[in-house]
Amino acid sequence: MKKRKFEDANEESALLSEELTASKVEVIASIVLTLGYSLSTLATILAFQEEEEAAQLKSSNSQDQNQQFKQMLKQLHSVNDRLDSIERKLNRF
């Protein structure tokens, strides 16, 4: 009788330890999934930041190029004015 009770107690403790193990595995799996989701979200955020930086750089380059074109236009107007002035002086003679 004692032996049967001892075996039943062992079976219960074995089942209990298995339940705890399954519970632990479930918690670890939940942590891993949460960590994976967090890393995925972080990767997405970083990708968006990279795209935004690239767009800002492109916009900045376009603005710089636009500014350069404006400066070149001013210089061309200045050269054109000088050429007109020279042409008028030449026509006088």
mmCIF file of C-alpha atoms in Angstrom:
data_model
loop_
_atom_site.group_PDB
_atom_site.id
_atom_site.type_symbol
_atom_site.label_atom_id
_atom_site.label_comp_id
_atom_site.label_asym_id
_atom_site.label_seq_id
_atom_site.Cartn_x
_atom_site.Cartn_y
_atom_site.Cartn_z
ATOM 1 C CA MET A 1 0.000 0.000 0.000
ATOM 2 C CA LYS A 2 2.793 2.378 0.954
ATOM 3 C CA LYS A 3 4.577 1.534 -2.257
ATOM 4 C CA ARG A 4 1.457 2.396 -4.286
ATOM 5 C CA LYS A 5 1.083 5.747 -2.528
ATOM 6 C CA PHE A 6 4.753 6.493 -3.145
ATOM 7 C CA GLU A 7 4.369 5.670 -6.859
ATOM 8 C CA ASP A 8 1.253 7.852 -7.075
ATOM 9 C CA ALA A 9 3.119 10.701 -5.413
ATOM 10 C CA ASN A 10 6.004 10.266 -7.857
ATOM 11 C CA GLU A 11 3.613 10.263 -10.805
ATOM 12 C CA GLU A 12 1.933 13.429 -9.507
ATOM 13 C CA SER A 13 5.268 15.185 -9.017
ATOM 14 C CA ALA A 14 6.366 14.062 -12.482
ATOM 15 C CA LEU A 15 3.158 15.424 -13.993
ATOM 16 C CA LEU A 16 3.536 18.620 -11.985
ATOM 17 C CA SER A 17 7.120 19.089 -13.155
ATOM 18 C CA GLU A 18 6.002 18.468 -16.752
ATOM 19 C CA GLU A 19 3.292 21.101 -16.359
ATOM 20 C CA LEU A 20 5.834 23.522 -14.991
ATOM 21 C CA THR A 21 8.144 22.733 -17.861
ATOM 22 C CA ALA A 22 5.375 23.279 -20.399
ATOM 23 C CA SER A 23 4.470 26.515 -18.657
ATOM 24 C CA LYS A 24 8.091 27.618 -18.725
ATOM 25 C CA VAL A 25 8.355 26.744 -22.411
ATOM 26 C CA GLU A 26 5.199 28.740 -23.078
ATOM 27 C CA VAL A 27 6.618 31.762 -21.234
ATOM 28 C CA ILE A 28 9.943 31.483 -23.070
ATOM 29 C CA ALA A 29 8.131 31.152 -26.403
ATOM 30 C CA SER A 30 6.082 34.231 -25.562
ATOM 31 C CA ILE A 31 9.242 36.172 -24.701
ATOM 32 C CA VAL A 32 10.941 35.042 -27.915
ATOM 33 C CA LEU A 33 7.921 36.009 -30.006
ATOM 34 C CA THR A 34 7.709 39.384 -28.290
ATOM 35 C CA LEU A 35 11.418 39.947 -28.849
ATOM 36 C CA GLY A 36 11.081 38.942 -32.505
ATOM 37 C CA TYR A 37 8.143 41.297 -32.972
ATOM 38 C CA SER A 38 10.090 44.103 -31.288
ATOM 39 C CA LEU A 39 13.109 43.509 -33.525
ATOM 40 C CA SER A 40 10.887 43.434 -36.591
ATOM 41 C CA THR A 41 9.273 46.715 -35.547
ATOM 42 C CA LEU A 42 12.698 48.240 -34.907
ATOM 43 C CA ALA A 43 13.909 47.114 -38.342
ATOM 44 C CA THR A 44 10.836 48.693 -39.943
ATOM 45 C CA ILE A 45 11.389 51.964 -38.078
ATOM 46 C CA LEU A 46 15.059 52.033 -39.105
ATOM 47 C CA ALA A 47 14.108 51.359 -42.731
ATOM 48 C CA PHE A 48 11.630 54.267 -42.639
ATOM 49 C CA GLN A 49 14.295 56.514 -41.130
ATOM 50 C CA GLU A 50 16.764 55.539 -43.855
ATOM 51 C CA GLU A 51 14.151 56.269 -46.534
ATOM 52 C CA GLU A 52 13.374 59.628 -44.925
ATOM 53 C CA GLU A 53 17.066 60.537 -44.733
ATOM 54 C CA ALA A 54 17.506 59.565 -48.388
ATOM 55 C CA ALA A 55 14.500 61.692 -49.357
ATOM 56 C CA GLN A 56 15.816 64.626 -47.322
ATOM 57 C CA LEU A 57 19.245 64.251 -48.921
ATOM 58 C CA LYS A 58 17.663 64.175 -52.370
ATOM 59 C CA SER A 59 15.576 67.236 -51.501
ATOM 60 C CA SER A 60 18.640 68.980 -50.115
ATOM 61 C CA ASN A 61 20.611 68.123 -53.254
ATOM 62 C CA SER A 62 17.763 69.443 -55.399
ATOM 63 C CA GLN A 63 17.675 72.655 -53.378
ATOM 64 C CA ASP A 64 21.466 73.003 -53.676
ATOM 65 C CA GLN A 65 21.247 72.400 -57.419
ATOM 66 C CA ASN A 66 18.416 74.919 -57.697
ATOM 67 C CA GLN A 67 20.505 77.463 -55.791
ATOM 68 C CA GLN A 68 23.466 76.794 -58.106
ATOM 69 C CA PHE A 69 21.262 77.311 -61.156
ATOM 70 C CA LYS A 70 20.037 80.613 -59.734
ATOM 71 C CA GLN A 71 23.621 81.736 -59.156
ATOM 72 C CA MET A 72 24.583 80.658 -62.676
ATOM 73 C CA LEU A 73 21.588 82.576 -64.064
ATOM 74 C CA LYS A 74 22.701 85.716 -62.205
ATOM 75 C CA GLN A 75 26.223 85.294 -63.543
ATOM 76 C CA LEU A 76 24.914 84.807 -67.075
ATOM 77 C CA HIS A 77 22.793 87.969 -66.764
ATOM 78 C CA SER A 78 25.833 89.822 -65.528
ATOM 79 C CA VAL A 79 27.961 88.558 -68.417
ATOM 80 C CA ASN A 80 25.153 89.353 -70.855
ATOM 81 C CA ASP A 81 24.924 92.898 -69.461
ATOM 82 C CA ARG A 82 28.681 93.315 -69.845
ATOM 83 C CA LEU A 83 28.553 92.033 -73.424
ATOM 84 C CA ASP A 84 25.696 94.441 -74.193
ATOM 85 C CA SER A 85 27.722 97.277 -72.728
ATOM 86 C CA ILE A 86 30.780 96.305 -74.769
ATOM 87 C CA GLU A 87 28.644 95.971 -77.911
ATOM 88 C CA ARG A 88 27.184 99.460 -77.390
ATOM 89 C CA LYS A 89 30.666 100.916 -76.937
ATOM 90 C CA LEU A 90 31.868 99.178 -80.083
ATOM 91 C CA ASN A 91 28.880 100.474 -82.035
ATOM 92 C CA ARG A 92 29.733 104.023 -80.999
ATOM 93 C CA PHE A 93 33.087 103.821 -82.680
#
